[in-house]
PDB file of C-alpha atoms in Angstrom:
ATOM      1  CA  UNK A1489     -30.834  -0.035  50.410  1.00  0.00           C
ATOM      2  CA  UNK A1490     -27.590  -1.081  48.906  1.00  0.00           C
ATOM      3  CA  UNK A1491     -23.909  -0.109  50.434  1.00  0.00           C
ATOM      4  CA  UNK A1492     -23.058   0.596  46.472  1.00  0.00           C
ATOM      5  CA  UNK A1493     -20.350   2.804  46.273  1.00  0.00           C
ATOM      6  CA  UNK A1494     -19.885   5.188  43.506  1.00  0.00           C
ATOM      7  CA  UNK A1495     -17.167   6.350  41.872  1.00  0.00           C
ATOM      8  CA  UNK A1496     -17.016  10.241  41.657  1.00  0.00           C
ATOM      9  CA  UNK A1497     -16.875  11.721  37.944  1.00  0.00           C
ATOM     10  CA  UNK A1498     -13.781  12.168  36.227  1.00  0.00           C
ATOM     11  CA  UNK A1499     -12.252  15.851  36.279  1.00  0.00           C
ATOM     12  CA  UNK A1500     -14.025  17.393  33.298  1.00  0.00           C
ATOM     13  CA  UNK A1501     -12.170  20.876  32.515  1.00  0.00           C
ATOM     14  CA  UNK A1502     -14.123  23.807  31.858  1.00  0.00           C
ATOM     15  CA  UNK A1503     -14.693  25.309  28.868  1.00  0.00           C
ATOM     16  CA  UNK A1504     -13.042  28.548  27.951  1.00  0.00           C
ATOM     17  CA  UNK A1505     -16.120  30.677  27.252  1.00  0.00           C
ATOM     18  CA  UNK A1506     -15.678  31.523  23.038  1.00  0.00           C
ATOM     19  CA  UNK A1507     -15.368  35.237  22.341  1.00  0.00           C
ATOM     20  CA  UNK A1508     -17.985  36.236  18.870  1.00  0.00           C
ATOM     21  CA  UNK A1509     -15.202  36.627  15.967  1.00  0.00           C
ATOM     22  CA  UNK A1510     -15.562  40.429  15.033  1.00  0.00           C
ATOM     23  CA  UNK A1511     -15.675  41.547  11.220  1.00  0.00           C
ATOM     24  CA  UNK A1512     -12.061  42.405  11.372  1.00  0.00           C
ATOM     25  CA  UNK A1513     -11.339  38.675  11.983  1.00  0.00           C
ATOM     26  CA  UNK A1514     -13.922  37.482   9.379  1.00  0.00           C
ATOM     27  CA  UNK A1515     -12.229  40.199   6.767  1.00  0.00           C
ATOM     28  CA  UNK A1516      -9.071  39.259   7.321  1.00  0.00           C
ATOM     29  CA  UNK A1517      -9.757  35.753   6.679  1.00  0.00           C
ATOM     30  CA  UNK A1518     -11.373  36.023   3.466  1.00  0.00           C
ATOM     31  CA  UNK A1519      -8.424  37.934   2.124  1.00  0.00           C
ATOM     32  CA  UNK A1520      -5.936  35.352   2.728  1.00  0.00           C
ATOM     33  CA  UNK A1521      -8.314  33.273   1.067  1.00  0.00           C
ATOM     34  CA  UNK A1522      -8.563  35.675  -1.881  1.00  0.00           C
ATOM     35  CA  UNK A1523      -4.640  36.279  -1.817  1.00  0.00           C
ATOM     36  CA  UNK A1524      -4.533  32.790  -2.787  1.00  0.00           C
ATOM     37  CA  UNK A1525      -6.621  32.763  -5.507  1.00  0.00           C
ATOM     38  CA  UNK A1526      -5.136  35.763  -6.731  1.00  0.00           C
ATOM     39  CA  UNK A1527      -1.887  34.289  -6.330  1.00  0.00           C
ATOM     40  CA  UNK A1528      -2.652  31.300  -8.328  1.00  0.00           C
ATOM     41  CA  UNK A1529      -4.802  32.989 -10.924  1.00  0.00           C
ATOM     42  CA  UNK A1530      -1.580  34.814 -12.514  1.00  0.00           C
ATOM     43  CA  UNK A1531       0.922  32.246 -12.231  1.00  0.00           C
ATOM     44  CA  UNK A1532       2.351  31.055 -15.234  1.00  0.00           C
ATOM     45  CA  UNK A1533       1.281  28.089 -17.254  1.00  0.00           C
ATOM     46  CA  UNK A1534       2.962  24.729 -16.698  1.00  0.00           C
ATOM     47  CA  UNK A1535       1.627  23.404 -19.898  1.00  0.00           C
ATOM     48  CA  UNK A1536       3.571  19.959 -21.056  1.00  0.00           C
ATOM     49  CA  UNK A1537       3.353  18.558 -24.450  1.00  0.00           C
ATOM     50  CA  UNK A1538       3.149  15.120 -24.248  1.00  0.00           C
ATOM     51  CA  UNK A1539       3.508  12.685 -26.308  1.00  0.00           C
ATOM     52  CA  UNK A1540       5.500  15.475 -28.547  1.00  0.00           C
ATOM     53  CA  UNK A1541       7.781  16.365 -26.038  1.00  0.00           C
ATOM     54  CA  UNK A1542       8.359  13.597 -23.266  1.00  0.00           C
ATOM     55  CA  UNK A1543       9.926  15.043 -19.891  1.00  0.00           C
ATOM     56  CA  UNK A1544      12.907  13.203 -18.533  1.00  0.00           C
ATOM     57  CA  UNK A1545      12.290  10.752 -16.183  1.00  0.00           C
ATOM     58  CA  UNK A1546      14.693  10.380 -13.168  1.00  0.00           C
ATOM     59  CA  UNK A1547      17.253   7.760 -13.948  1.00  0.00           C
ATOM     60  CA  UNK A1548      16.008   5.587 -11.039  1.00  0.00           C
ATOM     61  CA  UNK A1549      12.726   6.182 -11.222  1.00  0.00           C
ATOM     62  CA  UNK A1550      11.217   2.605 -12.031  1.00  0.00           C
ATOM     63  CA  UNK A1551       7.893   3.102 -12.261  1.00  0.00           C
ATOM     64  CA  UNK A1552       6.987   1.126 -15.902  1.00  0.00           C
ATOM     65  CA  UNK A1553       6.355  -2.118 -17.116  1.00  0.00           C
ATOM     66  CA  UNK A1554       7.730  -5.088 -16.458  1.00  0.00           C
ATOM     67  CA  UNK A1555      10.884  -6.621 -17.988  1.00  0.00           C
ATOM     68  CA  UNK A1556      12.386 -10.317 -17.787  1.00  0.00           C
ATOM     69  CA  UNK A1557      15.788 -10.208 -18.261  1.00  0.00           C
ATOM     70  CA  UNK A1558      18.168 -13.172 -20.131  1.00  0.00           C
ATOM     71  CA  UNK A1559      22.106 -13.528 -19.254  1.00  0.00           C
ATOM     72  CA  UNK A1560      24.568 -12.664 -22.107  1.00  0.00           C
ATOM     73  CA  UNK A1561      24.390 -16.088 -23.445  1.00  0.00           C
ATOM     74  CA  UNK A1562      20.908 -15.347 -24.273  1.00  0.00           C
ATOM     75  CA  UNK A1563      19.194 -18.073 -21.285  1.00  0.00           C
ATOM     76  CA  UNK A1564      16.862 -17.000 -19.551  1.00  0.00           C
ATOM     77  CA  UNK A1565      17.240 -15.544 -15.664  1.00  0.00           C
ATOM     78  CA  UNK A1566      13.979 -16.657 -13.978  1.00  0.00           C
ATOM     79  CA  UNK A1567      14.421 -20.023 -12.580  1.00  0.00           C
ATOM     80  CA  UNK A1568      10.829 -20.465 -12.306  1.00  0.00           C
ATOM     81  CA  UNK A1569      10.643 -20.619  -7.955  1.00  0.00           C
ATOM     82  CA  UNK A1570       7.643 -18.261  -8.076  1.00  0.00           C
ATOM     83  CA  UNK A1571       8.579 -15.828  -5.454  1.00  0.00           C
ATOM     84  CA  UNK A1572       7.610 -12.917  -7.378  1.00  0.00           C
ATOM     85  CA  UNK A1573       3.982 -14.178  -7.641  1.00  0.00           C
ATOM     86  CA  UNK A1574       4.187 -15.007  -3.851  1.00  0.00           C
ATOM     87  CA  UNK A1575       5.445 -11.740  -2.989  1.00  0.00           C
ATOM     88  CA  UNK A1576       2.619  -9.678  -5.233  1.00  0.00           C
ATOM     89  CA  UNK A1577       0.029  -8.351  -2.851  1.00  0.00           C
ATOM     90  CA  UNK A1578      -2.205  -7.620  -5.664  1.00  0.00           C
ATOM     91  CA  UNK A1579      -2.072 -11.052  -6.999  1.00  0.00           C
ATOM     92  CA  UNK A1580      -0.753  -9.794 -10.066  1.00  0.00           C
ATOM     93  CA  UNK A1581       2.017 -12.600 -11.359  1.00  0.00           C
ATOM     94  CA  UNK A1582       1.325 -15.896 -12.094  1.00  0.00           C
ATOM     95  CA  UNK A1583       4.356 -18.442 -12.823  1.00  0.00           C
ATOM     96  CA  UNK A1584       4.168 -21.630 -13.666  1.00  0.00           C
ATOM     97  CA  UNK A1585       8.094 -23.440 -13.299  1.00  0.00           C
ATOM     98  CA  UNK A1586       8.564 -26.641 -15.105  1.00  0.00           C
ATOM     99  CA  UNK A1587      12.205 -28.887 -14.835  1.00  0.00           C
ATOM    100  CA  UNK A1588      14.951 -27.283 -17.332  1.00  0.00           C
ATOM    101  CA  UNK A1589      15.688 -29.963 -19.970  1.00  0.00           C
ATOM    102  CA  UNK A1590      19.760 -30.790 -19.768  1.00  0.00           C
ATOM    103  CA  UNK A1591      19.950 -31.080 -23.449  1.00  0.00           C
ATOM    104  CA  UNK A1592      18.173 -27.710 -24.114  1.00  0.00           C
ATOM    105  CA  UNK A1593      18.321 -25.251 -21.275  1.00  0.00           C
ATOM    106  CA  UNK A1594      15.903 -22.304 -21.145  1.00  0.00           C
ATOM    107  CA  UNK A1595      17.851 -21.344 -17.869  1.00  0.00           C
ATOM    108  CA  UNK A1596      20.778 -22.029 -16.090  1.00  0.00           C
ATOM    109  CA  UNK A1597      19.465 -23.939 -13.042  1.00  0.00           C
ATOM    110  CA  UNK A1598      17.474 -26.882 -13.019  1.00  0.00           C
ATOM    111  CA  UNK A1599      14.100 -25.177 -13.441  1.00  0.00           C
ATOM    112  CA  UNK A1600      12.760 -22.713 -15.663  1.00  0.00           C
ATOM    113  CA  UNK A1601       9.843 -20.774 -15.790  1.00  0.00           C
ATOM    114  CA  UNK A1602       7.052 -22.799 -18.471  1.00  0.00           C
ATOM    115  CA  UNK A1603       4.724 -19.919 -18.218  1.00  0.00           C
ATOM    116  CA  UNK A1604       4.391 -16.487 -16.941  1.00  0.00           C
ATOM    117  CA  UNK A1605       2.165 -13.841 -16.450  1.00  0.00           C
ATOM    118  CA  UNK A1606       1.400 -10.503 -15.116  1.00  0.00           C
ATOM    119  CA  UNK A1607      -2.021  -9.094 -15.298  1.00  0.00           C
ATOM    120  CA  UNK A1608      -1.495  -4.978 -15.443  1.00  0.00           C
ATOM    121  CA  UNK A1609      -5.036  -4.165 -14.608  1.00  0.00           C
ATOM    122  CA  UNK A1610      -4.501  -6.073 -10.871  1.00  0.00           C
ATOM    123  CA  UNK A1611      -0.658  -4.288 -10.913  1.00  0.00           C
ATOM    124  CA  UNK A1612       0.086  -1.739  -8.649  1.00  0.00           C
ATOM    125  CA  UNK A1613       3.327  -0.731  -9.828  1.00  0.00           C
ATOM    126  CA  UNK A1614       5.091  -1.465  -5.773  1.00  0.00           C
ATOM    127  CA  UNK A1615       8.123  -3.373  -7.145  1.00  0.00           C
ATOM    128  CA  UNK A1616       7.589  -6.125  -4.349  1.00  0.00           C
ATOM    129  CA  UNK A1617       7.915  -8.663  -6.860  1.00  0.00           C
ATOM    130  CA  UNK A1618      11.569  -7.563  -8.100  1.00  0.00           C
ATOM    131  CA  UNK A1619      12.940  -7.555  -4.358  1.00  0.00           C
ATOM    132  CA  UNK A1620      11.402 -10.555  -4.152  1.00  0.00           C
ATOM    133  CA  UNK A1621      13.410 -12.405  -7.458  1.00  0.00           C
ATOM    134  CA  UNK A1622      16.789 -14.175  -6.018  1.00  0.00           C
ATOM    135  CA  UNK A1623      18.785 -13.943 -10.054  1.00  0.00           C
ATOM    136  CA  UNK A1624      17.041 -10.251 -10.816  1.00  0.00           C
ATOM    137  CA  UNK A1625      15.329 -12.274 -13.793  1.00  0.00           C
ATOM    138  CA  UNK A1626      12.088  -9.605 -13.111  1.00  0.00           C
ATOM    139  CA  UNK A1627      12.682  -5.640 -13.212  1.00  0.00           C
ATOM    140  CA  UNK A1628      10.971  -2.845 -13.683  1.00  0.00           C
ATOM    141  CA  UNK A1629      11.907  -0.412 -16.603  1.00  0.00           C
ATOM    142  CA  UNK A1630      10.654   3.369 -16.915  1.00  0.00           C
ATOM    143  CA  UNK A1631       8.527   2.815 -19.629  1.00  0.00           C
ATOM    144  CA  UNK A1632       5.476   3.729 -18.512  1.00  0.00           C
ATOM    145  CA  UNK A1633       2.988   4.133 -22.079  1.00  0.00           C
ATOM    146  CA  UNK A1634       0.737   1.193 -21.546  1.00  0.00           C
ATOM    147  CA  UNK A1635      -2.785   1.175 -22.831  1.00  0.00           C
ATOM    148  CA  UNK A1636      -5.290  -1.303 -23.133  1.00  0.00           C
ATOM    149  CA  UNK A1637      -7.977  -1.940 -25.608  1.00  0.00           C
ATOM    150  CA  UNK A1638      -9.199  -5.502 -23.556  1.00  0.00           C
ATOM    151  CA  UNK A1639      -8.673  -7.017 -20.448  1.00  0.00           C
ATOM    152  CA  UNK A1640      -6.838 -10.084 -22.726  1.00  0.00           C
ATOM    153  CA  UNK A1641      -4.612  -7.204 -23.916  1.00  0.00           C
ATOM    154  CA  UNK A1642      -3.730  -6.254 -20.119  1.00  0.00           C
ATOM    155  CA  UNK A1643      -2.466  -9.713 -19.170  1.00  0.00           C
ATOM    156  CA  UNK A1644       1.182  -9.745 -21.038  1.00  0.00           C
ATOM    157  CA  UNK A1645       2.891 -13.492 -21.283  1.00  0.00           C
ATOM    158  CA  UNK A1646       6.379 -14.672 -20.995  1.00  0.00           C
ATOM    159  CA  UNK A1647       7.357 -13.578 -24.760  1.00  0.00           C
ATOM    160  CA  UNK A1648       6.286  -9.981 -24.453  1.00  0.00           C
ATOM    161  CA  UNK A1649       7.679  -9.711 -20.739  1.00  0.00           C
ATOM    162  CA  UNK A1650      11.171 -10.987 -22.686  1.00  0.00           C
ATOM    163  CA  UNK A1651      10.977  -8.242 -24.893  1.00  0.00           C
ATOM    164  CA  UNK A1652      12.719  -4.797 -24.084  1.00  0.00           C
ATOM    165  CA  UNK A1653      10.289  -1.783 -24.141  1.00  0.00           C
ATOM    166  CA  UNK A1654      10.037   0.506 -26.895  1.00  0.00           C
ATOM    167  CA  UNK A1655      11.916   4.305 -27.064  1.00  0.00           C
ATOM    168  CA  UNK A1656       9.417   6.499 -24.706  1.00  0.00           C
ATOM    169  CA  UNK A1657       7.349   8.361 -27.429  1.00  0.00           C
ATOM    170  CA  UNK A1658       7.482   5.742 -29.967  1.00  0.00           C
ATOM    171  CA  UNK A1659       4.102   5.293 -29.881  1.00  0.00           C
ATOM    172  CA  UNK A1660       2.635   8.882 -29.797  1.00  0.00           C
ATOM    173  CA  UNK A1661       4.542   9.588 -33.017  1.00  0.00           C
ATOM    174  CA  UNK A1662       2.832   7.017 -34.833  1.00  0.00           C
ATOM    175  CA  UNK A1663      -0.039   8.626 -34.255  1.00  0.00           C
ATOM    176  CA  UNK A1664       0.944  12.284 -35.415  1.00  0.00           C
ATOM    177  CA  UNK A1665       1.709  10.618 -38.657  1.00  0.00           C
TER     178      UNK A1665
END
């Protein structure tokens, strides 16, 4: 024999013995169920006719594409230091900085950015990548009427990421035409 000792079991409450629900209960709980329904059923429509009639989007709400920015003097504001792309958690961005010529600046600082590229089908839309730029060369605008015919289409380059987006709508009324 062994001098084991044994621990005693832990406190285990007792169960409150359950009660059968009566048809009162199970009556009761259908029609809040049903009031619901019924509720729902003769609401009015919320009906919204985009692209004829776009909503207004909050005036903060940043939720587009992408948008590199240029200073008044028409240079460019990313400085090529690749923070953005470090920042993406979707690995999303790819920049590619290159040394600014002093004879013909693309930027102000001593770098620039030789290539750059954000691929919207890995883009999540968080905005990571804007905190992330130090000159706010990278921001995110509210247009948000992207489509995609090819994943080459969905990978926009430096020269379309320089361009401002299009009036909201602009492209669903070229299609009523």
């Amino acid at each position: 024999m062994s001098d084991e000792t044994t621990t005693p079991p832990p406190d285990v409450p007792e169960e409150e013995p359950q009660h059968p629900r009566g048809l009162l209960e199970d009556a009761w709980a259908i029609a809040k169920g049903m009031g619901t329904v019924w509720k729902q059923t003769f609401r009015p429509d919320n009906t919204e006719r985009y692209p004829q009639e776009i909503a207004p989007i909050p005036e903060r709400a940043h939720v587009g594409r992408h948008l590199l920015n240029r200073h008044e003097n028409g240079l460019e504001k990313c400085i090529g230091c690749e923070l953005c792309a470090f920042a993406c958690p979707a690995d999303a961005i790819w920049v590619e900085g290159a040394d600014n010529d002093p004879e013909a600046p693309t930027s102000p600082g001593e770098r620039f950015a030789k290539d750059y590229q954000i691929n919207y089908l890995r883009c999540i839309m968080c905005g990571l990548c804007v905190e992330a730029c130090p000159t706010r060369a990278l921001t995110l605008t509210s247009h948000f009427e992207m489509s995609f015919m090819s994943r080459e289409e969905a990978i926009w380059t430096k020269e379309q990421l320089l361009t401002p987006p299009p009036e909201l709508g602009a492209a669903g009324r070229e299609l009523e035409g």
